[in-house]
């Protein structure tokens, strides 16, 4: 079954091969993207998220296997079919070991390559459906999108570095900024990634429950303990334990957890024997732990034990340069998942997205985009598909009917004005969002306003 939206990226330096494949594939209703080199291919993978890739291993600028690995880092799930000439089967086999789906020998037989592509797409679609049904674990690397702002690049560098160590990480930041996502990413990037990642939500569990959940219990330890059961600490052994919403942990449990972290051993509830544990600890909270300590709700000693590698996720409004890239990422995600043709947003909708304060951060942005993709009737999301208003929307971005027939220059002037309002007149950030240099922006402001404000 070919759906119109299936995009296939052909990476081959021979124009004749690309041309031949394009004709063949377009004839079948696929959309074809082309790259001649590895350098051209990577941004296409990031921006267009093709459903399938045809890759020639012999490229002018990179080793094909290396390129394959880099593509897999961007999108672990995209199936890659290797194009190979006779006599280079060895490298095709190496490619299969590095995660390619299949290979094909040139010159192609049109019929069989079409069958192979159709089957591969079918299988990949089935896998996606399993993912959605929660039957297989989602790969964090493909879920994680790191954006382009300086703030987030710095955080990403820190994460790569601290993932290598075994240090305890304390993630702080507003709700929806991605603490849970980062915790999983840290585990994935660490040497423990083949071992369990165990998430403990400390909110909403009573003291008794949390205690037996964490430490396990022996048979007969309490009414209802009909069999002995290992706790989450035991399950996380050799892996990572993630204490989410740590501020909600009861003080009595805090004391016990602190002891385990310090002594690296514990007893099951009702148990006598001590067990050793080796876990890497990541904790997260959207509360201000210092304030919780002052109010006597959080133990200071536990705080210091956790605060070895503190990392604070910035709110989305402090990284406005990431709003549109993230929005595009979610648009792609939801149009695939919901079988829609939505490909982008109108300029007006862009301004709206960038001017909103996003109190619910990335989670809110994701939800807003999901809803818009469902509501949207065409292939682009309009401002009217976005339920953004109220006090969180900067004044300058509110809708104005008289703007419908503006000249290009007026649109540019208005847009610049809005971005500057949205960034608090920060020239550097404004230029970053607008994709121009600081001096270009400065000159445009002079032209439009006489003087930069
Ligand atoms: N870097 C990211 N790339 C893609 N999606 C993200 C990213 N960060 C967050 N999200 C999305 O936002 C949602 C919220 O993220 P997450 O649950 O990690 O936030 P949180 O900081 O733990 O929030 P809370 O404090 O409310 O628990 C995630 O389910 C995910 O879909
Ligand atoms: Mg969370």
Short mmCIF file of C-alpha atoms and ligand atoms in Angstrom, two decimals:
data_model
loop_
_atom_site.label_atom_id
_atom_site.label_comp_id
_atom_site.label_asym_id
_atom_site.label_seq_id
_atom_site.Cartn_x
_atom_site.Cartn_y
_atom_site.Cartn_z
CA UNK A 1 0.00 0.00 0.00
CA UNK A 2 1.56 3.27 -1.11
CA UNK A 3 0.30 6.36 0.65
CA UNK A 4 0.87 9.61 -1.18
CA UNK A 5 2.95 11.07 1.60
CA UNK A 6 5.68 8.41 1.75
CA UNK A 7 8.95 10.24 1.19
CA UNK A 8 11.96 8.39 -0.09
CA UNK A 9 15.42 9.92 0.06
CA UNK A 10 17.84 8.77 -2.64
CA UNK A 11 21.48 9.32 -1.71
CA UNK A 12 23.71 8.62 -4.72
CA UNK A 13 26.36 10.69 -6.45
CA UNK A 14 25.48 9.40 -9.94
CA UNK A 15 22.88 11.70 -11.53
CA UNK A 16 21.69 8.89 -13.82
CA UNK A 17 20.90 6.62 -10.87
CA UNK A 18 19.02 9.39 -9.06
CA UNK A 19 17.12 10.30 -12.18
CA UNK A 20 16.17 6.70 -12.90
CA UNK A 21 15.00 6.08 -9.36
CA UNK A 22 13.07 9.32 -9.21
CA UNK A 23 11.12 8.42 -12.35
CA UNK A 24 10.44 4.94 -11.12
CA UNK A 25 9.38 5.96 -7.61
CA UNK A 26 7.35 9.01 -8.57
CA UNK A 27 5.51 6.82 -11.01
CA UNK A 28 4.38 4.80 -8.01
CA UNK A 29 3.19 7.85 -6.07
CA UNK A 30 6.16 8.25 -3.74
CA UNK A 31 7.70 11.62 -3.05
CA UNK A 32 11.37 11.61 -3.91
CA UNK A 33 14.13 13.62 -2.24
CA UNK A 34 17.67 13.57 -3.57
CA UNK A 35 21.13 14.05 -2.16
CA UNK A 36 24.45 13.75 -3.96
CA UNK A 37 26.65 13.77 -0.91
CA UNK A 38 26.58 12.93 2.77
CA UNK A 39 26.73 16.62 3.60
CA UNK A 40 23.55 17.20 1.60
CA UNK A 41 21.82 14.14 3.00
CA UNK A 42 21.98 14.84 6.74
CA UNK A 43 19.97 18.07 6.81
CA UNK A 44 17.36 16.44 4.56
CA UNK A 45 17.00 13.58 7.03
CA UNK A 46 16.61 16.03 9.90
CA UNK A 47 14.20 18.37 8.20
CA UNK A 48 12.09 16.08 6.04
CA UNK A 49 12.09 12.87 8.05
CA UNK A 50 11.84 10.56 5.04
CA UNK A 51 10.01 7.28 5.50
CA UNK A 52 12.77 5.35 3.72
CA UNK A 53 16.29 5.95 2.48
CA UNK A 54 18.14 4.45 -0.49
CA UNK A 55 21.85 4.84 0.13
CA UNK A 56 24.82 4.29 -2.13
CA UNK A 57 27.78 3.37 0.06
CA UNK A 58 30.31 4.99 -2.27
CA UNK A 59 29.99 8.73 -1.91
CA UNK A 60 32.50 11.46 -2.73
CA UNK A 61 32.62 13.10 0.69
CA UNK A 62 32.00 10.45 3.34
CA UNK A 63 32.29 6.80 3.96
CA UNK A 64 28.82 5.34 3.41
CA UNK A 65 28.93 3.31 6.61
CA UNK A 66 29.77 6.39 8.60
CA UNK A 67 26.89 8.23 7.00
CA UNK A 68 24.60 5.33 7.83
CA UNK A 69 25.56 5.58 11.49
CA UNK A 70 24.99 9.32 11.50
CA UNK A 71 21.57 8.93 9.93
CA UNK A 72 20.67 6.36 12.57
CA UNK A 73 21.68 8.84 15.24
CA UNK A 74 19.20 11.32 13.82
CA UNK A 75 16.42 8.82 13.20
CA UNK A 76 16.91 5.38 14.58
CA UNK A 77 13.73 4.06 13.01
CA UNK A 78 14.05 5.04 9.36
CA UNK A 79 14.69 1.97 7.19
CA UNK A 80 17.75 2.24 4.96
CA UNK A 81 18.24 0.16 1.84
CA UNK A 82 21.80 0.00 0.53
CA UNK A 83 22.51 0.39 -3.17
CA UNK A 84 25.60 -1.49 -4.14
CA UNK A 85 27.56 -2.39 -7.24
CA UNK A 86 28.68 -5.94 -7.97
CA UNK A 87 31.83 -6.80 -6.10
CA UNK A 88 31.11 -4.58 -3.12
CA UNK A 89 28.74 -6.97 -1.40
CA UNK A 90 31.11 -7.15 1.58
CA UNK A 91 30.50 -3.54 2.48
CA UNK A 92 26.76 -4.04 2.02
CA UNK A 93 26.91 -6.82 4.60
CA UNK A 94 28.82 -4.58 6.96
CA UNK A 95 26.07 -2.03 6.41
CA UNK A 96 23.43 -4.58 7.38
CA UNK A 97 25.30 -5.14 10.61
CA UNK A 98 25.26 -1.38 11.23
CA UNK A 99 21.50 -1.26 10.98
CA UNK A 100 20.65 -1.10 7.28
CA UNK A 101 17.44 -2.91 6.43
CA UNK A 102 18.47 -4.60 3.21
CA UNK A 103 20.64 -4.13 0.15
CA UNK A 104 20.22 -4.13 -3.58
CA UNK A 105 22.70 -4.71 -6.35
CA UNK A 106 23.00 -2.35 -9.30
CA UNK A 107 21.82 -2.39 -12.03
CA UNK A 108 18.33 -2.70 -10.60
CA UNK A 109 15.40 -4.62 -11.75
CA UNK A 110 12.60 -2.07 -11.37
CA UNK A 111 9.96 -4.58 -10.36
CA UNK A 112 11.93 -6.17 -7.54
CA UNK A 113 13.19 -2.92 -6.05
CA UNK A 114 9.62 -1.62 -5.91
CA UNK A 115 8.51 -4.77 -4.11
CA UNK A 116 11.38 -4.49 -1.64
CA UNK A 117 10.54 -0.83 -0.94
CA UNK A 118 6.85 -1.54 -0.45
CA UNK A 119 7.57 -4.42 1.94
CA UNK A 120 10.09 -2.41 3.91
CA UNK A 121 7.67 0.50 4.30
CA UNK A 122 4.93 -1.87 5.37
CA UNK A 123 7.12 -3.41 8.05
CA UNK A 124 8.25 -0.04 9.31
CA UNK A 125 4.64 1.15 9.50
CA UNK A 126 3.67 -1.93 11.48
CA UNK A 127 6.49 -1.27 13.90
CA UNK A 128 5.31 2.31 14.35
CA UNK A 129 1.84 1.07 15.16
CA UNK A 130 3.22 -1.28 17.80
CA UNK A 131 5.12 1.67 19.20
CA UNK A 132 1.94 3.69 19.43
CA UNK A 133 0.11 0.87 21.11
CA UNK A 134 2.90 0.88 23.69
CA UNK A 135 3.86 -2.70 22.88
CA UNK A 136 7.46 -1.88 22.22
CA UNK A 137 9.59 0.65 24.01
CA UNK A 138 10.02 3.94 22.23
CA UNK A 139 13.62 4.82 21.52
CA UNK A 140 14.45 7.97 23.37
CA UNK A 141 16.94 9.16 20.81
CA UNK A 142 14.29 9.49 18.14
CA UNK A 143 11.84 11.12 20.55
CA UNK A 144 14.37 13.67 21.71
CA UNK A 145 14.72 16.81 19.69
CA UNK A 146 17.35 19.21 20.85
CA UNK A 147 16.60 22.41 19.01
CA UNK A 148 19.04 25.09 18.02
CA UNK A 149 19.16 27.73 20.72
CA UNK A 150 22.44 28.34 22.45
CA UNK A 151 20.84 27.50 25.78
CA UNK A 152 19.84 24.04 24.67
CA UNK A 153 23.06 23.26 22.83
CA UNK A 154 24.96 24.03 26.01
CA UNK A 155 22.68 21.72 27.96
CA UNK A 156 23.06 19.00 25.40
CA UNK A 157 26.86 19.22 25.63
CA UNK A 158 26.65 18.99 29.39
CA UNK A 159 24.41 15.95 29.13
CA UNK A 160 26.77 14.13 26.79
CA UNK A 161 29.57 14.77 29.21
CA UNK A 162 27.79 13.88 32.42
CA UNK A 163 26.17 10.81 30.88
CA UNK A 164 29.65 9.25 30.73
CA UNK A 165 30.14 9.60 34.45
CA UNK A 166 28.23 7.78 37.16
CA UNK A 167 27.39 10.96 39.06
CA UNK A 168 24.00 11.70 40.48
CA UNK A 169 22.06 14.22 38.40
CA UNK A 170 19.44 16.61 39.73
CA UNK A 171 17.15 18.00 37.04
CA UNK A 172 15.19 21.12 37.83
CA UNK A 173 12.97 23.34 35.74
CA UNK A 174 9.35 24.27 35.12
CA UNK A 175 6.73 21.71 34.22
CA UNK A 176 6.93 20.36 30.68
CA UNK A 177 10.50 21.45 29.99
CA UNK A 178 11.61 17.90 29.27
CA UNK A 179 13.13 16.69 32.54
CA UNK A 180 11.67 13.22 32.09
CA UNK A 181 12.89 13.08 28.50
CA UNK A 182 16.38 14.19 29.56
CA UNK A 183 16.54 11.62 32.36
CA UNK A 184 15.96 8.85 29.82
CA UNK A 185 18.42 10.38 27.41
CA UNK A 186 21.12 10.46 30.09
CA UNK A 187 20.58 6.76 30.65
CA UNK A 188 20.62 6.01 26.93
CA UNK A 189 23.91 7.86 26.47
CA UNK A 190 25.55 6.24 29.47
CA UNK A 191 27.57 3.06 29.76
CA UNK A 192 24.57 1.57 31.59
CA UNK A 193 22.28 1.80 28.58
CA UNK A 194 21.93 -1.96 28.20
CA UNK A 195 20.79 -2.22 31.82
CA UNK A 196 17.41 -1.24 33.24
CA UNK A 197 16.09 2.29 33.50
CA UNK A 198 13.60 2.35 36.35
CA UNK A 199 11.40 5.40 36.83
CA UNK A 200 9.82 6.00 40.21
CA UNK A 201 7.09 8.60 40.39
CA UNK A 202 7.31 9.87 43.95
CA UNK A 203 4.04 11.81 43.72
CA UNK A 204 0.83 10.09 44.54
CA UNK A 205 2.30 7.08 46.30
CA UNK A 206 1.59 6.70 50.00
CA UNK A 207 4.46 6.22 52.36
CA UNK A 208 3.78 2.50 52.84
CA UNK A 209 3.37 1.83 49.17
CA UNK A 210 6.43 3.76 48.15
CA UNK A 211 8.48 2.00 50.78
CA UNK A 212 7.59 -1.50 49.63
CA UNK A 213 7.77 -0.41 45.99
CA UNK A 214 11.28 0.90 46.48
CA UNK A 215 12.76 -1.72 48.74
CA UNK A 216 10.56 -4.71 48.04
CA UNK A 217 9.22 -6.91 50.80
CA UNK A 218 9.50 -10.37 52.20
CA UNK A 219 6.57 -12.73 52.37
CA UNK A 220 4.40 -11.92 55.37
CA UNK A 221 6.00 -8.52 55.97
CA UNK A 222 2.52 -7.00 56.17
CA UNK A 223 -1.06 -8.02 55.56
CA UNK A 224 -1.38 -8.82 51.89
CA UNK A 225 2.29 -9.61 51.37
CA UNK A 226 1.53 -13.15 50.26
CA UNK A 227 4.77 -13.52 48.38
CA UNK A 228 8.11 -11.80 48.53
CA UNK A 229 8.74 -9.17 45.91
CA UNK A 230 11.84 -7.31 44.78
CA UNK A 231 11.75 -3.52 44.95
CA UNK A 232 12.62 -0.95 42.32
CA UNK A 233 16.12 -0.50 43.70
CA UNK A 234 16.76 -4.18 43.05
CA UNK A 235 15.22 -4.01 39.59
CA UNK A 236 17.40 -1.05 38.71
CA UNK A 237 20.59 -2.85 39.76
CA UNK A 238 23.48 -2.02 37.41
CA UNK A 239 21.23 0.49 35.64
CA UNK A 240 19.67 3.87 36.41
CA UNK A 241 16.97 4.74 38.91
CA UNK A 242 15.00 7.89 38.16
CA UNK A 243 13.20 9.62 41.03
CA UNK A 244 10.63 11.79 39.30
CA UNK A 245 8.84 14.52 41.28
CA UNK A 246 11.35 13.96 44.09
CA UNK A 247 10.01 16.92 46.09
CA UNK A 248 6.83 14.91 46.70
CA UNK A 249 8.68 12.15 48.50
CA UNK A 250 7.65 11.78 52.14
CA UNK A 251 10.33 12.89 54.61
CA UNK A 252 10.47 9.43 56.22
CA UNK A 253 11.20 7.86 52.84
CA UNK A 254 13.70 10.60 52.07
CA UNK A 255 15.71 9.47 55.09
CA UNK A 256 15.69 5.85 53.97
CA UNK A 257 16.62 6.69 50.41
CA UNK A 258 19.50 8.82 51.64
CA UNK A 259 20.81 5.86 53.61
CA UNK A 260 20.66 3.61 50.55
CA UNK A 261 22.44 6.18 48.42
CA UNK A 262 25.19 6.50 50.97
CA UNK A 263 25.66 2.88 51.92
CA UNK A 264 24.67 1.30 48.62
CA UNK A 265 22.86 -1.42 50.48
CA UNK A 266 19.38 -1.89 51.88
CA UNK A 267 16.91 -4.38 53.31
CA UNK A 268 13.55 -5.41 51.96
CA UNK A 269 10.55 -4.51 54.15
CA UNK A 270 10.36 -7.29 56.70
CA UNK A 271 13.72 -8.59 55.52
CA UNK A 272 16.82 -9.36 57.53
CA UNK A 273 19.45 -9.84 54.87
CA UNK A 274 21.17 -6.79 53.44
CA UNK A 275 21.34 -6.46 49.68
CA UNK A 276 23.88 -4.48 47.73
CA UNK A 277 22.85 -2.16 44.93
CA UNK A 278 24.73 -0.39 42.22
CA UNK A 279 22.52 2.27 40.69
CA UNK A 280 23.03 5.56 38.98
CA UNK A 281 20.60 8.10 40.38
CA UNK A 282 18.78 10.78 38.42
CA UNK A 283 16.17 12.91 40.20
CA UNK A 284 13.81 15.56 38.88
CA UNK A 285 11.45 18.15 40.26
CA UNK A 286 9.60 21.23 39.05
CA UNK A 287 9.63 22.68 42.54
CA UNK A 288 12.29 24.87 44.03
CA UNK A 289 14.05 22.47 46.38
CA UNK A 290 15.79 25.23 48.33
CA UNK A 291 12.39 26.67 49.15
CA UNK A 292 11.09 23.22 50.11
CA UNK A 293 14.05 22.85 52.45
CA UNK A 294 13.25 26.17 54.11
CA UNK A 295 9.68 25.07 54.60
CA UNK A 296 10.90 21.89 56.23
CA UNK A 297 9.50 19.62 53.54
CA UNK A 298 12.72 18.43 52.01
CA UNK A 299 15.80 17.13 53.79
CA UNK A 300 18.82 19.26 53.28
CA UNK A 301 21.20 16.30 53.52
CA UNK A 302 19.35 14.46 50.75
CA UNK A 303 19.42 17.61 48.65
CA UNK A 304 23.21 17.80 48.89
CA UNK A 305 23.48 14.10 48.13
CA UNK A 306 21.42 14.60 44.94
CA UNK A 307 22.78 17.94 43.86
CA UNK A 308 26.08 16.57 42.55
CA UNK A 309 25.40 17.48 38.93
CA UNK A 310 22.60 20.04 38.91
CA UNK A 311 20.97 20.81 35.58
CA UNK A 312 18.18 23.32 35.14
CA UNK A 313 16.04 23.07 32.04
CA UNK A 314 15.23 26.54 30.70
CA UNK A 315 11.56 27.42 30.11
CA UNK A 316 10.55 27.56 26.46
CA UNK A 317 10.09 31.33 26.59
CA UNK A 318 13.78 31.67 27.41
CA UNK A 319 14.69 29.72 24.27
CA UNK A 320 12.35 31.19 21.71
CA UNK A 321 14.66 30.20 18.88
CA UNK A 322 13.60 26.61 19.52
CA UNK A 323 9.85 27.18 19.32
CA UNK A 324 9.48 26.90 15.55
CA UNK A 325 11.95 24.03 15.09
CA UNK A 326 10.17 22.12 17.88
CA UNK A 327 6.79 22.95 16.39
CA UNK A 328 7.95 21.61 13.02
CA UNK A 329 9.29 18.50 14.70
CA UNK A 330 5.89 17.86 16.31
CA UNK A 331 4.04 18.66 13.07
CA UNK A 332 6.01 15.97 11.27
CA UNK A 333 5.48 13.57 14.12
CA UNK A 334 1.73 14.07 14.33
CA UNK A 335 1.03 14.27 10.63
CA UNK A 336 2.72 10.91 10.22
CA UNK A 337 1.06 9.43 13.21
CA UNK A 338 -2.39 10.82 12.43
CA UNK A 339 -2.03 10.31 8.71
CA UNK A 340 -2.31 13.98 7.81
CA UNK A 341 -0.71 16.03 5.12
CA UNK A 342 0.17 19.02 7.32
CA UNK A 343 3.62 20.32 6.49
CA UNK A 344 4.09 23.64 8.19
CA UNK A 345 2.55 26.79 9.58
CA UNK A 346 1.55 30.07 7.99
CA UNK A 347 3.70 33.14 8.76
CA UNK A 348 0.96 34.52 10.98
CA UNK A 349 0.79 31.29 12.94
CA UNK A 350 4.58 31.41 13.27
CA UNK A 351 4.41 34.81 14.87
CA UNK A 352 1.72 33.59 17.22
CA UNK A 353 3.75 30.56 18.28
CA UNK A 354 6.84 32.67 18.85
CA UNK A 355 5.02 35.35 20.81
CA UNK A 356 3.30 33.08 23.27
CA UNK A 357 4.78 32.54 26.71
CA UNK A 358 4.23 28.77 26.90
CA UNK A 359 3.60 28.31 30.62
CA UNK A 360 3.29 24.56 29.98
CA UNK A 361 6.51 24.60 27.94
CA UNK A 362 7.31 21.81 25.47
CA UNK A 363 4.42 19.65 26.67
CA UNK A 364 1.97 22.47 25.95
CA UNK A 365 3.54 23.15 22.56
CA UNK A 366 3.25 19.46 21.69
CA UNK A 367 -0.42 19.37 22.72
CA UNK A 368 -1.23 22.57 20.84
CA UNK A 369 0.38 21.18 17.68
CA UNK A 370 -1.35 17.83 17.99
CA UNK A 371 -4.71 19.57 18.24
CA UNK A 372 -3.89 21.91 15.34
CA UNK A 373 -2.83 19.02 13.11
CA UNK A 374 -6.20 17.39 13.78
CA UNK A 375 -8.19 20.61 13.23
CA UNK A 376 -6.26 21.93 10.27
CA UNK A 377 -8.01 21.45 6.95
CA UNK A 378 -5.21 22.27 4.52
CA UNK A 379 -1.52 21.48 4.50
CA UNK A 380 -0.53 24.35 6.73
CA UNK A 381 -1.56 25.28 10.26
CA UNK A 382 -3.25 28.67 10.45
CA UNK A 383 -3.32 31.07 13.37
CA UNK A 384 -6.98 30.19 13.84
CA UNK A 385 -6.02 26.54 14.48
CA UNK A 386 -4.00 27.64 17.50
CA UNK A 387 -5.87 28.19 20.77
CA UNK A 388 -3.36 30.74 21.99
CA UNK A 389 -4.58 33.89 23.63
CA UNK A 390 -5.13 35.50 26.99
CA UNK A 391 -2.49 37.07 29.15
CA UNK A 392 0.24 34.69 27.99
CA UNK A 393 0.13 36.16 24.51
CA UNK A 394 2.19 39.26 23.98
CA UNK A 395 0.01 42.21 22.96
CA UNK A 396 1.77 42.75 19.68
CA UNK A 397 0.83 39.32 18.38
CA UNK A 398 -2.91 39.61 18.79
CA UNK A 399 -4.89 39.20 15.62
CA UNK A 400 -5.73 42.16 13.48
CA UNK A 401 -8.00 41.84 10.47
CA UNK A 402 -6.57 44.95 8.80
CA UNK A 403 -3.35 43.04 8.30
CA UNK A 404 -4.68 40.85 5.56
CA UNK A 405 -3.60 43.02 2.65
CA UNK A 406 -0.25 44.37 3.71
CA UNK A 407 2.68 44.92 1.43
CA UNK A 408 5.73 42.71 1.83
CA UNK A 409 7.62 45.55 3.41
CA UNK A 410 4.88 46.19 5.94
CA UNK A 411 4.74 42.52 6.81
CA UNK A 412 8.48 42.57 7.37
CA UNK A 413 8.24 45.66 9.55
CA UNK A 414 5.44 44.17 11.63
CA UNK A 415 7.21 40.85 11.95
CA UNK A 416 10.41 42.48 13.14
CA UNK A 417 8.49 44.53 15.63
CA UNK A 418 6.79 41.46 17.03
CA UNK A 419 9.93 39.43 17.32
CA UNK A 420 11.61 42.29 19.13
CA UNK A 421 8.70 42.54 21.52
CA UNK A 422 8.77 38.79 21.99
CA UNK A 423 12.48 38.82 22.78
CA UNK A 424 12.31 41.86 25.04
CA UNK A 425 14.17 43.92 22.42
CA UNK A 426 17.08 41.55 22.49
CA UNK A 427 18.83 42.28 19.21
CA UNK A 428 20.96 39.14 19.17
CA UNK A 429 18.11 36.81 19.93
CA UNK A 430 15.88 38.68 17.49
CA UNK A 431 18.46 38.26 14.75
CA UNK A 432 18.79 34.59 15.62
CA UNK A 433 15.05 34.02 15.30
CA UNK A 434 14.82 35.99 12.08
CA UNK A 435 17.80 34.22 10.59
CA UNK A 436 19.71 37.40 9.79
CA UNK A 437 22.84 38.95 11.22
CA UNK A 438 22.64 41.44 14.01
CA UNK A 439 23.73 44.25 11.73
CA UNK A 440 21.13 43.40 9.08
CA UNK A 441 18.47 43.54 11.75
CA UNK A 442 19.85 46.80 13.07
CA UNK A 443 19.78 48.35 9.58
CA UNK A 444 16.23 47.20 8.96
CA UNK A 445 15.15 48.68 12.28
CA UNK A 446 16.73 51.96 11.35
CA UNK A 447 14.94 51.96 8.04
CA UNK A 448 11.57 51.15 9.55
CA UNK A 449 11.73 53.09 12.75
CA UNK A 450 14.25 55.80 12.21
CA UNK A 451 16.07 54.66 15.33
CA UNK A 452 16.30 51.24 16.93
CA UNK A 453 14.20 51.21 20.08
N1 LIG B 1 13.65 17.67 23.79
C1 LIG B 1 12.43 17.23 23.52
N2 LIG B 1 12.15 16.73 22.30
C2 LIG B 1 10.92 16.30 22.00
N3 LIG B 1 9.90 16.30 22.86
C3 LIG B 1 10.10 16.80 24.09
C4 LIG B 1 11.38 17.27 24.48
N4 LIG B 1 11.29 17.69 25.76
C5 LIG B 1 10.03 17.48 26.14
N5 LIG B 1 9.30 16.94 25.15
C6 LIG B 1 7.87 16.62 25.18
O1 LIG B 1 7.26 17.30 26.24
C7 LIG B 1 6.64 16.40 27.13
C8 LIG B 1 6.95 16.85 28.52
O2 LIG B 1 8.26 16.52 28.84
P1 LIG B 1 8.63 15.90 30.25
O3 LIG B 1 7.56 14.99 30.72
O4 LIG B 1 10.01 15.37 30.17
O5 LIG B 1 8.59 17.24 31.10
P2 LIG B 1 8.93 17.44 32.62
O6 LIG B 1 9.94 18.52 32.67
O7 LIG B 1 9.26 16.14 33.23
O8 LIG B 1 7.55 18.03 33.18
P3 LIG B 1 6.88 17.83 34.64
O9 LIG B 1 7.70 18.68 35.57
O10 LIG B 1 5.50 18.36 34.47
O11 LIG B 1 6.94 16.38 34.95
C9 LIG B 1 7.22 15.02 26.81
O12 LIG B 1 6.25 14.03 26.91
C10 LIG B 1 7.68 15.15 25.39
O13 LIG B 1 6.66 14.74 24.54
MG1 LIG B 2 8.17 14.88 34.40
#
